[in-house]
mmCIF file of C-alpha atoms and ligand atoms in Angstrom:
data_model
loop_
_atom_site.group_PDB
_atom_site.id
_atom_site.type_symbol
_atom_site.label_atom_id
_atom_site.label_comp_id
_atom_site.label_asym_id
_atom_site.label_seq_id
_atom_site.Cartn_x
_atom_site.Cartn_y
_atom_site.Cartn_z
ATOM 1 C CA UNK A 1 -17.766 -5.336 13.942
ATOM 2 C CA UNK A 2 -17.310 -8.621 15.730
ATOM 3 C CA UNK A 3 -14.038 -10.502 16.605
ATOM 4 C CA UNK A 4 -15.266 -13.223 13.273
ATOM 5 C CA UNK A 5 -14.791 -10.362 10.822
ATOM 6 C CA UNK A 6 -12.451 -8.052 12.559
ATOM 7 C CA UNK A 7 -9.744 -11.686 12.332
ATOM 8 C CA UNK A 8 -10.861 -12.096 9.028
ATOM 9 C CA UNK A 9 -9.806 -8.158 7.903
ATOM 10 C CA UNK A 10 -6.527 -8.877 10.057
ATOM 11 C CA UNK A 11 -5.781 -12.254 7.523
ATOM 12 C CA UNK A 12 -6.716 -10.299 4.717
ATOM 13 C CA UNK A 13 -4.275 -7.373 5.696
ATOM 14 C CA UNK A 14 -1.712 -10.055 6.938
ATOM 15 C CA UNK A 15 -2.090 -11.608 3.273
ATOM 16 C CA UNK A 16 -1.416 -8.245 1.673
ATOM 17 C CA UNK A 17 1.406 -7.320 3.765
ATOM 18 C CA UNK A 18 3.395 -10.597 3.091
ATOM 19 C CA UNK A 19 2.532 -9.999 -1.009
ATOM 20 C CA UNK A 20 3.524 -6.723 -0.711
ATOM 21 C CA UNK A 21 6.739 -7.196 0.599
ATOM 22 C CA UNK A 22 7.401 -10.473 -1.222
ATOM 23 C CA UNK A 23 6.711 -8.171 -4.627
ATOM 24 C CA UNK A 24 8.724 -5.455 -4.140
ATOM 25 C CA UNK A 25 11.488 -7.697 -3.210
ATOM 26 C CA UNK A 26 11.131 -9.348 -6.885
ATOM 27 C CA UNK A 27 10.667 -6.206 -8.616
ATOM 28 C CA UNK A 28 14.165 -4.540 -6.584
ATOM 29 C CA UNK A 29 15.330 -7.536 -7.259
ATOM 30 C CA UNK A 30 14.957 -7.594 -11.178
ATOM 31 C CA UNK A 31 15.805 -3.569 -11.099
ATOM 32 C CA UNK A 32 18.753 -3.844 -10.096
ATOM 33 C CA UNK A 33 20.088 -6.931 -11.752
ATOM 34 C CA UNK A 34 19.362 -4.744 -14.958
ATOM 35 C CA UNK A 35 21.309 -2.102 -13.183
ATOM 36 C CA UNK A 36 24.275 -4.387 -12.218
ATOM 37 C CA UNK A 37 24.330 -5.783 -16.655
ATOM 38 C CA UNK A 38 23.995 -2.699 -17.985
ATOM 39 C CA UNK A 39 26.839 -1.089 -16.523
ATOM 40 C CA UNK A 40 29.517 -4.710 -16.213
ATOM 41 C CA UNK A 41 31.531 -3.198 -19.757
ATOM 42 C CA UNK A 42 30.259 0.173 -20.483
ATOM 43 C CA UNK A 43 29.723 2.503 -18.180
ATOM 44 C CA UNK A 44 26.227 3.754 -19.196
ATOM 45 C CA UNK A 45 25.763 6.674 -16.326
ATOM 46 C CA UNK A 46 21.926 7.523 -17.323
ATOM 47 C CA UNK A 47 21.254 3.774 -17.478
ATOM 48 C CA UNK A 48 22.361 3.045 -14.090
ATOM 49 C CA UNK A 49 20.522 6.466 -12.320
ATOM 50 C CA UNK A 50 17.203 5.170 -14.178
ATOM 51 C CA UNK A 51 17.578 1.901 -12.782
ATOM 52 C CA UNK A 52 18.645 3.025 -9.120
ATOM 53 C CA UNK A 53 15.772 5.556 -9.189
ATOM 54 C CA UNK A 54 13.391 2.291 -10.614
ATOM 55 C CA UNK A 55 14.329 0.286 -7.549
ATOM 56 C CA UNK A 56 13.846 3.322 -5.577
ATOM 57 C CA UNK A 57 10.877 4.390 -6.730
ATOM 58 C CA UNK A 58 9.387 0.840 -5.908
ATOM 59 C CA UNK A 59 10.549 0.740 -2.383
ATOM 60 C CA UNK A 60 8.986 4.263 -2.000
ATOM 61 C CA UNK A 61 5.672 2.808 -3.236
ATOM 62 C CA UNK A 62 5.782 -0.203 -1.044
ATOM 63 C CA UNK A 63 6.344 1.361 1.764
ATOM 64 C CA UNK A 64 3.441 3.825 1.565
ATOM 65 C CA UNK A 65 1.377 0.621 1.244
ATOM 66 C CA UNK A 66 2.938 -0.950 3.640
ATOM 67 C CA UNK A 67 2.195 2.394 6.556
ATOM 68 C CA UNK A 68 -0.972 1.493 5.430
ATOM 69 C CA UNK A 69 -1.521 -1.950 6.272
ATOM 70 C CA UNK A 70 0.400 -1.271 9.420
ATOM 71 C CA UNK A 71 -2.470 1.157 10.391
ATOM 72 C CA UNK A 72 -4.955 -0.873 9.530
ATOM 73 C CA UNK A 73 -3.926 -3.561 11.908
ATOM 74 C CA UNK A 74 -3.197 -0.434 14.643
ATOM 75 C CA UNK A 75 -7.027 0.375 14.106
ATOM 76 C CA UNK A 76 -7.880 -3.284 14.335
ATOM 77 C CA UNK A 77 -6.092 -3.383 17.542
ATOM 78 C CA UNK A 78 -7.536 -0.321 18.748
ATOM 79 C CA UNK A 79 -11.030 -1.322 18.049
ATOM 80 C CA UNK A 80 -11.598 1.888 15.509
ATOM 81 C CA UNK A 81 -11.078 -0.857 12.126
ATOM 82 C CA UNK A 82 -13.908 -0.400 9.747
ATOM 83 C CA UNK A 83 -15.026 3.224 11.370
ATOM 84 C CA UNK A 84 -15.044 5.858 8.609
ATOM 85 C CA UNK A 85 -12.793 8.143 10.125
ATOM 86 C CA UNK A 86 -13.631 11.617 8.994
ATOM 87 C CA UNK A 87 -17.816 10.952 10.018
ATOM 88 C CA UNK A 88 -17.596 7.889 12.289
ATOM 89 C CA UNK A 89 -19.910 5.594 10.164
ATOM 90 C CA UNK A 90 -19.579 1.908 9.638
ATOM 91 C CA UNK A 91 -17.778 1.695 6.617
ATOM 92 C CA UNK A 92 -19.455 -0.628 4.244
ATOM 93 C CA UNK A 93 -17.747 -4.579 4.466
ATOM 94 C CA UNK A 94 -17.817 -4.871 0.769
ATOM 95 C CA UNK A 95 -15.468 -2.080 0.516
ATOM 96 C CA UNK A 96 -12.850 -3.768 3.104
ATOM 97 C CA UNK A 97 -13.233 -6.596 1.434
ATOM 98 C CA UNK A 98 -11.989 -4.969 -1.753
ATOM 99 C CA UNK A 99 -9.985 -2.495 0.039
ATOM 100 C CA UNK A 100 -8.689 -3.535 3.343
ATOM 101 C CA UNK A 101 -6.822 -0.513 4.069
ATOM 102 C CA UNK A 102 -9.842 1.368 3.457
ATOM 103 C CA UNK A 103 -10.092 4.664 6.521
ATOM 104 C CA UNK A 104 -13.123 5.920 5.352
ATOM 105 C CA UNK A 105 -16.282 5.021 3.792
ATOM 106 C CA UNK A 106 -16.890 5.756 0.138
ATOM 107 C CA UNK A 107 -18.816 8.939 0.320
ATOM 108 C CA UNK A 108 -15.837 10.838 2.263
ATOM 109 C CA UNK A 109 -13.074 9.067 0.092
ATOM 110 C CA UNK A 110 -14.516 10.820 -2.563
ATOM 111 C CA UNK A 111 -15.122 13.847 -0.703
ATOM 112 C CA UNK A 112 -12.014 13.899 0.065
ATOM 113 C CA UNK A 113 -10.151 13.000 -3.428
ATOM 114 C CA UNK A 114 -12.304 15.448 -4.919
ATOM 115 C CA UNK A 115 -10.891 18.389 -2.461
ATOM 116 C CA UNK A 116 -7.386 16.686 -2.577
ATOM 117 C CA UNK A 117 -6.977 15.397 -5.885
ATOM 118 C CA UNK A 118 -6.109 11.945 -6.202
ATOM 119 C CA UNK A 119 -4.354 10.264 -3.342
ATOM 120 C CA UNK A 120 -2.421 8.139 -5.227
ATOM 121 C CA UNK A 121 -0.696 10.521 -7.215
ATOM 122 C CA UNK A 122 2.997 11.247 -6.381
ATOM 123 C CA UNK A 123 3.924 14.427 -4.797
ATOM 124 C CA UNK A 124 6.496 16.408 -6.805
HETATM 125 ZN ZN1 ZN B 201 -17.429 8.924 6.294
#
């Protein structure tokens, strides 16, 4: 990939990373406001774990994303960005431009989702 489109993926990530952070700020935010009415005159004890665990929960989620972003810009730096990791092909540009996180190319993401399950579930 040359340096034209390897800057452009780093903006892209760069973008994502600031609305990341700037969303799960809002959405703590708002969480725990709830948190903080909810209990001012009764003390509603299943109330305030829900919300704690809400504004937990999001910061969990955004921080996942966030490791991601981080090593996309690591691979950027390291010159492996837009290398499908698991067979070392190109990974189609259409897919980092919808996904800029993307670490492998579609055929192995589903490869591996299908051996997996789905990455995005939550671990219990
Ligand atoms: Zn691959």
């Amino acid at each position: 990939m040359d340096a034209e489109k390897l800057s452009h993926f780093r903006n892209l990530l760069i973008q994502q990373l600031r609305q990341e952070t700037e969303q799960v700020r809002t959405d703590q935010a708002a969480a725990l406001e709830l948190y903080d009415d909810g209990v001012k005159d009764s003390v509603d004890l299943s109330v305030q774990d829900l919300n704690k665990e809400i504004a937990l929960r999001l910061g969990e989620r955004s921080s996942k994303v966030v490791a991601d972003i981080d090593q996309a810009l690591l691979r950027i730096k390291e010159g492996s960005y837009g290398i499908c990791a698991r067979c070392g092909q190109p990974i189609d540009e259409r897919r980092l431009e919808a996904v800029p996180t993307a670490r492998y190319d579609a055929q192995c993401q589903s490869l591996i989702e299908s051996a997996n399950g789905d990455d995005d579930l939550p671990t219990l």
